[in-house]
PDB file of C-alpha atoms in Angstrom:
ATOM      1  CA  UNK P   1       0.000   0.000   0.000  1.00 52.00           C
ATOM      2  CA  UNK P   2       2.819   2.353   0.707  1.00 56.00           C
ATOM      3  CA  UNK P   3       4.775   1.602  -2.250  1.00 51.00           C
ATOM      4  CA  UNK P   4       1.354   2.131  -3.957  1.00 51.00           C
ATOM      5  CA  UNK P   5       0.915   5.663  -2.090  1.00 53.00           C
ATOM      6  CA  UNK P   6       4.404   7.035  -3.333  1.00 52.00           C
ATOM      7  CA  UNK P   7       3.648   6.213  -7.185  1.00 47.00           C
ATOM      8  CA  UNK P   8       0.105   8.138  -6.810  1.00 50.00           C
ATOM      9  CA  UNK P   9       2.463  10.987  -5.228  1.00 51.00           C
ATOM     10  CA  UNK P  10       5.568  10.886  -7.277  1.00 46.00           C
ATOM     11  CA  UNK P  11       2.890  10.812 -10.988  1.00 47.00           C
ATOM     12  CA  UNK P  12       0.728  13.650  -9.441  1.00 56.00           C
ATOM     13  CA  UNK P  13       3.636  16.003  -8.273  1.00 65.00           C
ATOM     14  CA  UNK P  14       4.403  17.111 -12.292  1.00 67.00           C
ATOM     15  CA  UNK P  15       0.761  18.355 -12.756  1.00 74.00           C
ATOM     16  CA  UNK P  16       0.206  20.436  -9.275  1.00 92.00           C
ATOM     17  CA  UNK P  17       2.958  22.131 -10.819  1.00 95.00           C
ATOM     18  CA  UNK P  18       0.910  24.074 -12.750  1.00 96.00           C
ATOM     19  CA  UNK P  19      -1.493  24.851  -9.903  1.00 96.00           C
ATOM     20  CA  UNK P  20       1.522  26.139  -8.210  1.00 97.00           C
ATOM     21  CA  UNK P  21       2.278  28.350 -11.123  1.00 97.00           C
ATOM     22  CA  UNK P  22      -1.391  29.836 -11.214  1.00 97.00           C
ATOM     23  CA  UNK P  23      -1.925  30.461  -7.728  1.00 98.00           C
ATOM     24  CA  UNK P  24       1.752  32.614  -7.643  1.00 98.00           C
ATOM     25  CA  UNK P  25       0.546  34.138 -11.447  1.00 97.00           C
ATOM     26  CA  UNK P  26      -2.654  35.317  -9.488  1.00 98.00           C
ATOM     27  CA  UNK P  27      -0.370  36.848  -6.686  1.00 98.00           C
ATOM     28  CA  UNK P  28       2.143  38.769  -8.942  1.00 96.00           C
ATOM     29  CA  UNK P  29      -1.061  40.697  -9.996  1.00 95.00           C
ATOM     30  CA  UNK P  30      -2.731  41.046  -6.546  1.00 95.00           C
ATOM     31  CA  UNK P  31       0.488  42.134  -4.980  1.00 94.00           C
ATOM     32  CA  UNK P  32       0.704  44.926  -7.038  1.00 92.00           C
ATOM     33  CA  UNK P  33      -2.890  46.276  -6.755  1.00 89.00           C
ATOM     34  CA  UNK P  34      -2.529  46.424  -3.014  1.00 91.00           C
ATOM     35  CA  UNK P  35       0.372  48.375  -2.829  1.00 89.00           C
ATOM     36  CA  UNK P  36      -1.006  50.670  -5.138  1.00 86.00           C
ATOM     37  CA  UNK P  37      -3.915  51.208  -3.071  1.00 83.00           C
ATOM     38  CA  UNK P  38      -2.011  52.182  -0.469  1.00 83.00           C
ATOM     39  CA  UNK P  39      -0.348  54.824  -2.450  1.00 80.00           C
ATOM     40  CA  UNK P  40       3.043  52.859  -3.296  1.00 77.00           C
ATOM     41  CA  UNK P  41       3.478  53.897  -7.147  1.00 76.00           C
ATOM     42  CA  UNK P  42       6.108  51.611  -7.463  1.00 78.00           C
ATOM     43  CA  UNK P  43       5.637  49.546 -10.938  1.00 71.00           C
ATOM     44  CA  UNK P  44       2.441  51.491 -11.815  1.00 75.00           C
ATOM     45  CA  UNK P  45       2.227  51.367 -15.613  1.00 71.00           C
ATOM     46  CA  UNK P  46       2.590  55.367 -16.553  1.00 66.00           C
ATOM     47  CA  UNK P  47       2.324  57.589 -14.272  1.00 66.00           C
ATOM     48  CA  UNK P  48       0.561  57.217 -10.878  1.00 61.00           C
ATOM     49  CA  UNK P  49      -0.504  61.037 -10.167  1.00 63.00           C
ATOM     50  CA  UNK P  50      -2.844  60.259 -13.048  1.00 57.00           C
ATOM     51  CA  UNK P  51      -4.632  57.569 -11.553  1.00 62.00           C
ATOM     52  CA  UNK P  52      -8.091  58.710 -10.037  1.00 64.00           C
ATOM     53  CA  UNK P  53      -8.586  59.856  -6.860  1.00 71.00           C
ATOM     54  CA  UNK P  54     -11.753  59.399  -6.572  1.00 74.00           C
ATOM     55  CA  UNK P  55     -12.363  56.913  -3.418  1.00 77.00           C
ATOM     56  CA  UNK P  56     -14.624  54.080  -5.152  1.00 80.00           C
ATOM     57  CA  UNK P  57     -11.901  53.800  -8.120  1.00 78.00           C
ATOM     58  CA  UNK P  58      -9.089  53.025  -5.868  1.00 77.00           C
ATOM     59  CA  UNK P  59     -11.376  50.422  -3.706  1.00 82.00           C
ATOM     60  CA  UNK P  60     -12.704  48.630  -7.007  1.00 84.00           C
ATOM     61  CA  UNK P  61      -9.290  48.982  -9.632  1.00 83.00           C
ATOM     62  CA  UNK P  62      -7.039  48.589  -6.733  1.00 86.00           C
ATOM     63  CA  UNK P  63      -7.932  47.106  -3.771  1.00 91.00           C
ATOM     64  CA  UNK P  64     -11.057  45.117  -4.635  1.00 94.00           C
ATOM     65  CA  UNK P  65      -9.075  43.153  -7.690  1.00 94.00           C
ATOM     66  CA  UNK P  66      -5.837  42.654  -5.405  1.00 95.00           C
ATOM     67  CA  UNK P  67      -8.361  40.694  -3.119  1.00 97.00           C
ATOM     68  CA  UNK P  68     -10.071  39.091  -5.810  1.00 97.00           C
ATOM     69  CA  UNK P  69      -6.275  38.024  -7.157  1.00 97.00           C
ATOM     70  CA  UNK P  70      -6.136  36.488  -3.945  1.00 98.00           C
ATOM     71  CA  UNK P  71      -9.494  34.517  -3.870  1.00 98.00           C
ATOM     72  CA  UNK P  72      -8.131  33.584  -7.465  1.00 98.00           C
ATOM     73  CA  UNK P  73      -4.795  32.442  -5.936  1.00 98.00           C
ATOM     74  CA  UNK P  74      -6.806  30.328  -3.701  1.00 98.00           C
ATOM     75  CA  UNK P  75      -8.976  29.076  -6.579  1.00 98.00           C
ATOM     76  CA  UNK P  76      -6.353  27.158  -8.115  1.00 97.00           C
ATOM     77  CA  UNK P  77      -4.610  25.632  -5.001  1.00 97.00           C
ATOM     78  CA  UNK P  78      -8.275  24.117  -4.642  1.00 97.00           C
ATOM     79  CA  UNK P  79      -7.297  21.687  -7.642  1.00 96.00           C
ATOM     80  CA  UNK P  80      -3.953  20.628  -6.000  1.00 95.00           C
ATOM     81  CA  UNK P  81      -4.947  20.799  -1.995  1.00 95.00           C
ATOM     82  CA  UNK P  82      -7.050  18.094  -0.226  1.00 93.00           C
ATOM     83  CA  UNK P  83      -9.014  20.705   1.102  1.00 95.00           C
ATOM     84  CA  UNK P  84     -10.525  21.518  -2.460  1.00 94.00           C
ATOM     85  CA  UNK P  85     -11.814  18.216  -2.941  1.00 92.00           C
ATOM     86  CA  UNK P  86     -14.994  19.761  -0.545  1.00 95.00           C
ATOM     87  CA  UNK P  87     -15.953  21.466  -3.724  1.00 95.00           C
ATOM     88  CA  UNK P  88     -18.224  20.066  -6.089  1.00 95.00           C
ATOM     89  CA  UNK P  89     -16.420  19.105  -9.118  1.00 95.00           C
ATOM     90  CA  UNK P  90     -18.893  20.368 -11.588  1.00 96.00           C
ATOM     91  CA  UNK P  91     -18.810  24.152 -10.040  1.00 96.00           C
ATOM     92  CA  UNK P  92     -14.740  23.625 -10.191  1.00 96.00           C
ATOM     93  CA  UNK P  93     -14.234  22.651 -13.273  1.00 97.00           C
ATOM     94  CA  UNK P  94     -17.085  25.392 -15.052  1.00 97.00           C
ATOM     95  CA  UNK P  95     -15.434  28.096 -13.289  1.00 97.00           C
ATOM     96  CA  UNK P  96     -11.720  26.642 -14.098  1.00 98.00           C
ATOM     97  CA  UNK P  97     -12.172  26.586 -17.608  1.00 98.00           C
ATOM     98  CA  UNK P  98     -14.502  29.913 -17.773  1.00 98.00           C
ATOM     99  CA  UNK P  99     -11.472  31.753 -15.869  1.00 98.00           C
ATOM    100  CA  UNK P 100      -8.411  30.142 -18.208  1.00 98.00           C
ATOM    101  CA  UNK P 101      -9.907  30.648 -21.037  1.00 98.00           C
ATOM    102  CA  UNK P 102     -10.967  34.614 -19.903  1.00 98.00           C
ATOM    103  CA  UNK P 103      -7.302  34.862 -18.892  1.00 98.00           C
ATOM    104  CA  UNK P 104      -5.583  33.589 -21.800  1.00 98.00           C
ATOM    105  CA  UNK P 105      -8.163  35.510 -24.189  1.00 98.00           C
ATOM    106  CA  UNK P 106      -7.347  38.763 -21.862  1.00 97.00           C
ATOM    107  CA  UNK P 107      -3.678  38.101 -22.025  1.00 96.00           C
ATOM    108  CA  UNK P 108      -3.871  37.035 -26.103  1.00 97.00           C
ATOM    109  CA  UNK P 109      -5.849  40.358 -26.478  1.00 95.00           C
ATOM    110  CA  UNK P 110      -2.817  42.696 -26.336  1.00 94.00           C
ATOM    111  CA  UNK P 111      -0.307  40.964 -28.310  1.00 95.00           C
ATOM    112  CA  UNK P 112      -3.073  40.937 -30.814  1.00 95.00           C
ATOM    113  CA  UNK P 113      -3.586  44.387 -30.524  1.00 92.00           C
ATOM    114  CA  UNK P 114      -0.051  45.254 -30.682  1.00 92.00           C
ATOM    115  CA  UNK P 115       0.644  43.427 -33.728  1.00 94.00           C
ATOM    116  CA  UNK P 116      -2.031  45.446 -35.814  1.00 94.00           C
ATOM    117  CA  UNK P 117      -0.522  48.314 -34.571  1.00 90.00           C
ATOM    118  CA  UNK P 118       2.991  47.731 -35.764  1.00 90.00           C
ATOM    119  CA  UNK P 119       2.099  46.266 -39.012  1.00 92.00           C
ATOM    120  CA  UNK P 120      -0.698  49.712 -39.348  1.00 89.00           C
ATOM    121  CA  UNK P 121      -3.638  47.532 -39.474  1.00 92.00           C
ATOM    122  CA  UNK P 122      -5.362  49.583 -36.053  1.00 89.00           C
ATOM    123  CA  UNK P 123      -4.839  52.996 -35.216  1.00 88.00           C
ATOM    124  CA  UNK P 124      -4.534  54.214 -31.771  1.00 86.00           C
ATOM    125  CA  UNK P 125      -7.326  56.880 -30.782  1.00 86.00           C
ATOM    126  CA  UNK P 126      -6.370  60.264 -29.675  1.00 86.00           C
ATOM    127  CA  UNK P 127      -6.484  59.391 -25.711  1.00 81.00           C
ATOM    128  CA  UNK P 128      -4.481  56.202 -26.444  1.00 82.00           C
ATOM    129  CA  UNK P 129      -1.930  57.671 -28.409  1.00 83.00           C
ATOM    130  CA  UNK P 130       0.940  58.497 -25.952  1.00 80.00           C
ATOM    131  CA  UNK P 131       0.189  55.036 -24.616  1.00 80.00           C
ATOM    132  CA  UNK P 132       0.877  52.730 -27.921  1.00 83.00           C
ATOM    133  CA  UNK P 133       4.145  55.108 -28.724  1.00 85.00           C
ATOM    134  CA  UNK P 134       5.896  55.245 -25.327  1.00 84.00           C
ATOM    135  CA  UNK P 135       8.403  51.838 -25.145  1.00 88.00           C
ATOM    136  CA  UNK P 136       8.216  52.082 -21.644  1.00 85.00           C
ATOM    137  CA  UNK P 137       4.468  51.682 -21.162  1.00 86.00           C
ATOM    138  CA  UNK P 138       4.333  49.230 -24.031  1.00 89.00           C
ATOM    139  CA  UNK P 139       7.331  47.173 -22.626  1.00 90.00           C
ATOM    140  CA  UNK P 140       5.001  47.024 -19.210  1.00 89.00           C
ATOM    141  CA  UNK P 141       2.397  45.589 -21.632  1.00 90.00           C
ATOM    142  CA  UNK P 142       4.472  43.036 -22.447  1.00 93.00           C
ATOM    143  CA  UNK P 143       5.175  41.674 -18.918  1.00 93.00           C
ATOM    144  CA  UNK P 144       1.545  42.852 -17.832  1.00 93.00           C
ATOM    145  CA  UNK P 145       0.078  40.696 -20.317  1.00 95.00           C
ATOM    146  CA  UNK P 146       2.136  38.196 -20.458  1.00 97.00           C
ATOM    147  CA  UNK P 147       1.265  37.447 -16.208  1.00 97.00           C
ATOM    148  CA  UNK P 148      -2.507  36.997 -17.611  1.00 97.00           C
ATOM    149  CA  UNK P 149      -1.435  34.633 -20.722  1.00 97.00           C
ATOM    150  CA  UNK P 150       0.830  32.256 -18.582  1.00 98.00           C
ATOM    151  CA  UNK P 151      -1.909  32.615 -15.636  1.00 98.00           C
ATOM    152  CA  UNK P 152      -4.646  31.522 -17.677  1.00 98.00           C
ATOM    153  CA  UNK P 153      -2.397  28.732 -19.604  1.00 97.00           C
ATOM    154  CA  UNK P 154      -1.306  27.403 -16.409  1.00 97.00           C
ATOM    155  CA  UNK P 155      -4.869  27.585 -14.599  1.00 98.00           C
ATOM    156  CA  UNK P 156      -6.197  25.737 -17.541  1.00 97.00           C
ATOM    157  CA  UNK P 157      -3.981  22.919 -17.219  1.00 96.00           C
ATOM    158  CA  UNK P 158      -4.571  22.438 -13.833  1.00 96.00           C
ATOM    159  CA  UNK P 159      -8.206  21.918 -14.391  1.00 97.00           C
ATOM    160  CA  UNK P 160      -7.254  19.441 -17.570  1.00 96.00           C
ATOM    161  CA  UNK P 161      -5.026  17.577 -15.230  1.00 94.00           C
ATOM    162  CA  UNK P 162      -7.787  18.153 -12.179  1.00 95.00           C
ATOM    163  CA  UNK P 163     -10.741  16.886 -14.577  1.00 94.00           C
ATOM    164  CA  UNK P 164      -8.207  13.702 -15.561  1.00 91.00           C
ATOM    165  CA  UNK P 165      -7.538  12.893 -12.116  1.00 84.00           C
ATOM    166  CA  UNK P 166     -11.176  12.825 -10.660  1.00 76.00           C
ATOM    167  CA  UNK P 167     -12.265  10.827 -13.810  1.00 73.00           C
ATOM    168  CA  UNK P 168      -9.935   8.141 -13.195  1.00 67.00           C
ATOM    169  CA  UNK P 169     -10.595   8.432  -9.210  1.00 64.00           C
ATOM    170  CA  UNK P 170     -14.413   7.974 -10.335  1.00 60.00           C
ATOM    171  CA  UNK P 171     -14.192   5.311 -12.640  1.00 56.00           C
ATOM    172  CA  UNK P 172     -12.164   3.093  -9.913  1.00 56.00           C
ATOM    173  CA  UNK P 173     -14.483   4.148  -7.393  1.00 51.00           C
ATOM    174  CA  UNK P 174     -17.922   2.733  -9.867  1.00 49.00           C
ATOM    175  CA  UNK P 175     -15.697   0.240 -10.339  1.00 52.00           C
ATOM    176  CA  UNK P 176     -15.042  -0.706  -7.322  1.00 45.00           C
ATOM    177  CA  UNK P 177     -18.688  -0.582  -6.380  1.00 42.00           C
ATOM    178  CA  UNK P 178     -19.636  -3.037  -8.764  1.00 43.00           C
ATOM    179  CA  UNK P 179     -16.861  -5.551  -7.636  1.00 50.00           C
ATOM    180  CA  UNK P 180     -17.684  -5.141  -4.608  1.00 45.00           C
ATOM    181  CA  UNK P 181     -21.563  -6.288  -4.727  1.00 43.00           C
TER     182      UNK P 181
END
C-alpha cells in the first residue's frame, strides 16, 4: 500500500505544478494592486498622479481586484490541496475553464492588438496615443500581459489535469462498487 501511495504521489507532483504556477501568477497581480492602493506607485504602468482619486476607483481597480487576485490564488490551489476536494467538481471545473480561457483571451488580447498596430492595421485613438508610442508603457504591456497569458495557460492545465484525475478516481471508485456487490 505504501509503495502504492508514493507512485500516486511521485505521478501527481508534475501536474500540481501548474497549480503552483497559477496560484503565484494570481499573486504577482494582486500584490501589485494592493500596494497601489495604499499609495506605493512603485511599478504602476505610466504615471501614478494620473490615476483617479476618486475613493470608489481606488477600492474597485485597486484594492477590490488585489483581493479578488487572492481569492483567485486560492482558486487554483483548490485543484492541487485536499481541502478543495470539498468542492463540487462540476462548479470547479465550469469556473476553471470559464477563468483560463478569460485569462488567456485577456492576455492574447494585447499581443493581438499590438501586432495590428505595428504592421498599421489599427490605429490608436487620440487618448491612447501616448500610450501605444511610449516603449516604456508598451514594454510594461508586455510583462503585464504576459502574467494573464501564462496565468490563464497554467490555470487551464490544472483543471485538464484536475478533470483527468477525478475521472480516473471515479471510474475506480464505480468500479469498485460493482466488484464489490
Amino acid at each position: 500500500m505504501k509503495l502504492q501511495q508514493k507512485m500516486l504521489n511521485r505521478t501527481k507532483k508534475p501536474s500540481t505544478i501548474w497549480g503552483y504556477v497559477a496560484c503565484v501568477s494570481a499573486l504577482l497581480y494582486a500584490v501589485p494592486h494592493l500596494w497601489w492602493g495604499m499609495g506605493i506607485s512603485v511599478a504602476f504602468p505610466g504615471e501614478y498622479k494620473s490615476s483617479s482619486d476618486n475613493v470608489w476607483s481606488v477600492a474597485i481597480g485597486f484594492w477590490v481586484m488585489g483581493f479578488i487576485a487572492i481569492l483567485a490564488a486560492l482558486f487554483a490551489l483548490s485543484f492541487i490541496k485536499s481541502w478543495g476536494q470539498r468542492f463540487p467538481r462540476f462548479i470547479l471545473l465550469t469556473l476553471g475553464w470559464i477563468g483560463s480561457i478569460g485569462l488567456t483571451f485577456w492576455g492574447l488580447g494585447f499581443f493581438y492588438l499590438r501586432f495590428f498596430i505595428e504592421i498599421g492595421r489599427a490605429i490608436s485613438p487620440p487618448q491612447f496615443i501616448y500610450q501605444d508610442l511610449n516603449v516604456h508603457l508598451i514594454i510594461w504591456g508586455y510583462i503585464w500581459y504576459s502574467l494573464f497569458l501564462v496565468w490563464g495557460i497554467s490555470l487551464g492545465l490544472t483543471v485538464l489535469n484536475y478533470q483527468k484525475g477525478s475521472l480516473v478516481q471515479n471510474g475506480r471508485a464505480s468500479k469498485s462498487m460493482f466488484i464489490d456487490r
